[in-house]
C-alpha positions as a Markdown table, in Angstrom:
| # | Residue | x | y | z |
|---|---|---|---|---|
| 1 | Val | -0.6 | -111.9 | -51.4 |
| 2 | Arg | -2.1 | -109.3 | -49.1 |
| 3 | Leu | -5.3 | -107.3 | -50.0 |
| 4 | Gln | -6.3 | -104.2 | -48.2 |
| 5 | Glu | -9.6 | -102.4 | -49.1 |
| 6 | Ser | -10.5 | -98.8 | -48.2 |
| 7 | Gly | -13.1 | -96.2 | -49.1 |
| 8 | Gly | -16.3 | -97.6 | -47.7 |
| 9 | Gly | -18.7 | -95.5 | -45.7 |
| 10 | Ser | -22.3 | -94.2 | -45.6 |
| 11 | Val | -23.9 | -92.2 | -48.3 |
| 12 | Gln | -27.4 | -91.2 | -49.3 |
| 13 | Ala | -29.1 | -92.7 | -52.3 |
| 14 | Gly | -27.9 | -91.1 | -55.5 |
| 15 | Gly | -24.5 | -90.4 | -54.0 |
| 16 | Ser | -21.0 | -91.8 | -54.9 |
| 17 | Leu | -18.2 | -93.6 | -53.3 |
| 18 | Lys | -14.8 | -94.9 | -54.5 |
| 19 | Leu | -13.3 | -98.1 | -53.2 |
| 20 | Ser | -9.6 | -98.9 | -53.4 |
| 21 | Cys | -7.9 | -102.2 | -53.0 |
| 22 | Val | -4.1 | -102.5 | -52.7 |
| 23 | Ala | -2.7 | -106.0 | -53.6 |
| 24 | Ser | 0.8 | -106.5 | -52.4 |
| 25 | Gly | 3.2 | -109.4 | -52.2 |
| 26 | Tyr | 4.0 | -112.1 | -54.8 |
| 27 | Leu | 1.6 | -111.4 | -57.6 |
| 28 | Glu | 3.1 | -113.6 | -60.3 |
| 29 | Gly | 0.8 | -116.3 | -61.5 |
| 30 | His | -2.3 | -114.3 | -60.9 |
| 31 | Cys | -4.4 | -113.0 | -63.8 |
| 32 | Gly | -6.7 | -110.3 | -62.4 |
| 33 | Met | -8.6 | -108.9 | -59.5 |
| 34 | Gly | -12.3 | -108.5 | -58.6 |
| 35 | Trp | -14.8 | -106.8 | -56.4 |
| 36 | Tyr | -17.5 | -108.8 | -54.7 |
| 37 | Arg | -20.2 | -107.9 | -52.3 |
| 38 | Gln | -22.2 | -109.7 | -49.6 |
| 39 | Thr | -25.3 | -109.0 | -47.5 |
| 40 | Pro | -26.4 | -111.0 | -44.5 |
| 41 | Gly | -27.9 | -114.3 | -45.4 |
| 42 | Lys | -26.9 | -114.1 | -49.1 |
| 43 | Glu | -24.0 | -115.5 | -51.0 |
| 44 | Arg | -21.1 | -113.3 | -52.0 |
| 45 | Glu | -21.7 | -112.0 | -55.6 |
| 46 | Leu | -19.3 | -110.7 | -58.2 |
| 47 | Val | -19.6 | -107.0 | -58.9 |
| 48 | Ser | -16.7 | -106.5 | -61.3 |
| 49 | Ser | -13.6 | -108.2 | -62.4 |
| 50 | Val | -10.6 | -106.8 | -64.2 |
| 51 | Arg | -7.9 | -108.9 | -65.8 |
| 52 | Phe | -4.3 | -107.8 | -65.9 |
| 53 | Asp | -4.6 | -107.6 | -69.7 |
| 54 | Gly | -7.4 | -105.0 | -69.3 |
| 55 | Val | -10.5 | -107.1 | -69.9 |
| 56 | Thr | -13.2 | -105.8 | -67.6 |
| 57 | Thr | -16.6 | -107.2 | -66.7 |
| 58 | Leu | -19.4 | -105.7 | -64.7 |
| 59 | Gly | -22.4 | -107.3 | -63.1 |
| 60 | Asp | -25.8 | -106.5 | -64.6 |
| 61 | Leu | -27.0 | -104.8 | -61.5 |
| 62 | Val | -24.3 | -102.2 | -61.5 |
| 63 | Lys | -23.7 | -101.6 | -65.2 |
| 64 | Gly | -24.0 | -97.9 | -66.1 |
| 65 | Arg | -23.4 | -96.9 | -62.5 |
| 66 | Phe | -20.1 | -98.6 | -61.4 |
| 67 | Thr | -16.7 | -98.5 | -63.0 |
| 68 | Ala | -13.8 | -100.7 | -62.2 |
| 69 | Ser | -10.2 | -99.8 | -63.0 |
| 70 | Leu | -6.8 | -101.3 | -62.3 |
| 71 | Asn | -3.4 | -99.6 | -61.8 |
| 72 | Asn | -0.9 | -102.3 | -62.4 |
| 73 | Thr | 1.9 | -100.0 | -63.6 |
| 74 | Leu | 3.3 | -99.8 | -60.1 |
| 75 | Asn | 6.3 | -101.9 | -59.1 |
| 76 | Asn | 6.0 | -105.5 | -59.8 |
| 77 | Asp | 4.7 | -106.5 | -56.4 |
| 78 | Lys | 1.8 | -104.0 | -56.0 |
| 79 | Asn | -1.4 | -103.4 | -57.9 |
| 80 | Val | -4.4 | -101.1 | -57.0 |
| 81 | Leu | -7.9 | -101.9 | -58.0 |
| 82 | Tyr | -10.6 | -99.2 | -57.8 |
| 83 | Leu | -14.4 | -99.3 | -57.9 |
| 84 | Gln | -16.1 | -96.0 | -58.7 |
| 85 | Met | -19.7 | -96.3 | -57.6 |
| 86 | Asn | -22.1 | -93.6 | -58.8 |
| 87 | Asp | -25.9 | -93.3 | -58.4 |
| 88 | Leu | -25.8 | -95.6 | -55.4 |
| 89 | Lys | -29.0 | -97.3 | -54.4 |
| 90 | Thr | -30.1 | -98.7 | -51.1 |
| 91 | Glu | -29.8 | -102.2 | -52.5 |
| 92 | Asp | -26.1 | -101.6 | -53.0 |
| 93 | Thr | -25.7 | -101.7 | -49.3 |
| 94 | Ala | -23.3 | -104.6 | -48.5 |
| 95 | Val | -19.8 | -105.5 | -47.4 |
| 96 | Tyr | -17.5 | -105.1 | -50.4 |
| 97 | Tyr | -14.6 | -107.5 | -50.8 |
| 98 | Cys | -11.6 | -107.4 | -53.0 |
| 99 | Ala | -10.1 | -110.6 | -54.4 |
| 100 | Ile | -7.1 | -111.6 | -56.5 |
| 101 | His | -7.9 | -114.0 | -59.3 |
| 102 | Gly | -6.0 | -117.0 | -60.6 |
| 103 | Trp | -6.7 | -119.2 | -63.6 |
| 104 | Asn | -9.6 | -121.6 | -63.1 |
| 105 | Tyr | -8.1 | -125.0 | -62.4 |
| 106 | Tyr | -10.8 | -126.8 | -64.3 |
| 107 | Thr | -11.2 | -124.7 | -67.4 |
| 108 | Gly | -7.7 | -123.3 | -67.6 |
| 109 | Val | -9.0 | -120.3 | -69.5 |
| 110 | Asp | -11.2 | -118.5 | -67.1 |
| 111 | Cys | -9.7 | -115.9 | -64.8 |
| 112 | Asn | -12.0 | -116.4 | -61.9 |
| 113 | Ala | -10.4 | -118.5 | -59.2 |
| 114 | Gln | -10.5 | -116.5 | -56.0 |
| 115 | Asp | -7.0 | -117.0 | -54.6 |
| 116 | Ala | -7.1 | -114.5 | -51.7 |
| 117 | Trp | -9.5 | -112.1 | -50.1 |
| 118 | Gly | -9.4 | -108.7 | -48.4 |
| 119 | Gln | -11.0 | -108.1 | -45.1 |
| 120 | Gly | -14.0 | -106.2 | -46.6 |
| 121 | Thr | -15.3 | -102.7 | -46.3 |
| 122 | Gln | -18.9 | -101.7 | -45.5 |
| 123 | Val | -20.9 | -99.6 | -47.8 |
| 124 | Thr | -24.2 | -98.3 | -46.5 |
| 125 | Val | -26.7 | -96.4 | -48.7 |
| 126 | Ser | -29.6 | -94.8 | -47.0 |
| 127 | Ser | -32.8 | -93.5 | -48.6 |
């Protein structure tokens, strides 16, 4: 599976950006995709996840401002995950990564195993 993010950049606080992630390759066996972000010295954190059956979750810090959506109606070997980010804050500054999810090996019911990552895209929000 190959993941390619795009859409990062610099914006002033209160502005908007839309990230895209194209997942291509053999997607069978995966159950969803997610957006994560990371700042220097901190662990990577989940921003949003979207399962292929449509179930979507958002982190508490971005609820009401970010929206994730998935286009998986393309041909069988390509999905596109989006992250619409509105009312951006300086604390949203981070490298944003896309991941494709598999079923959790231990629980078998959680779609949160990070099977592959994109290279990341920088989002910088200035005051």
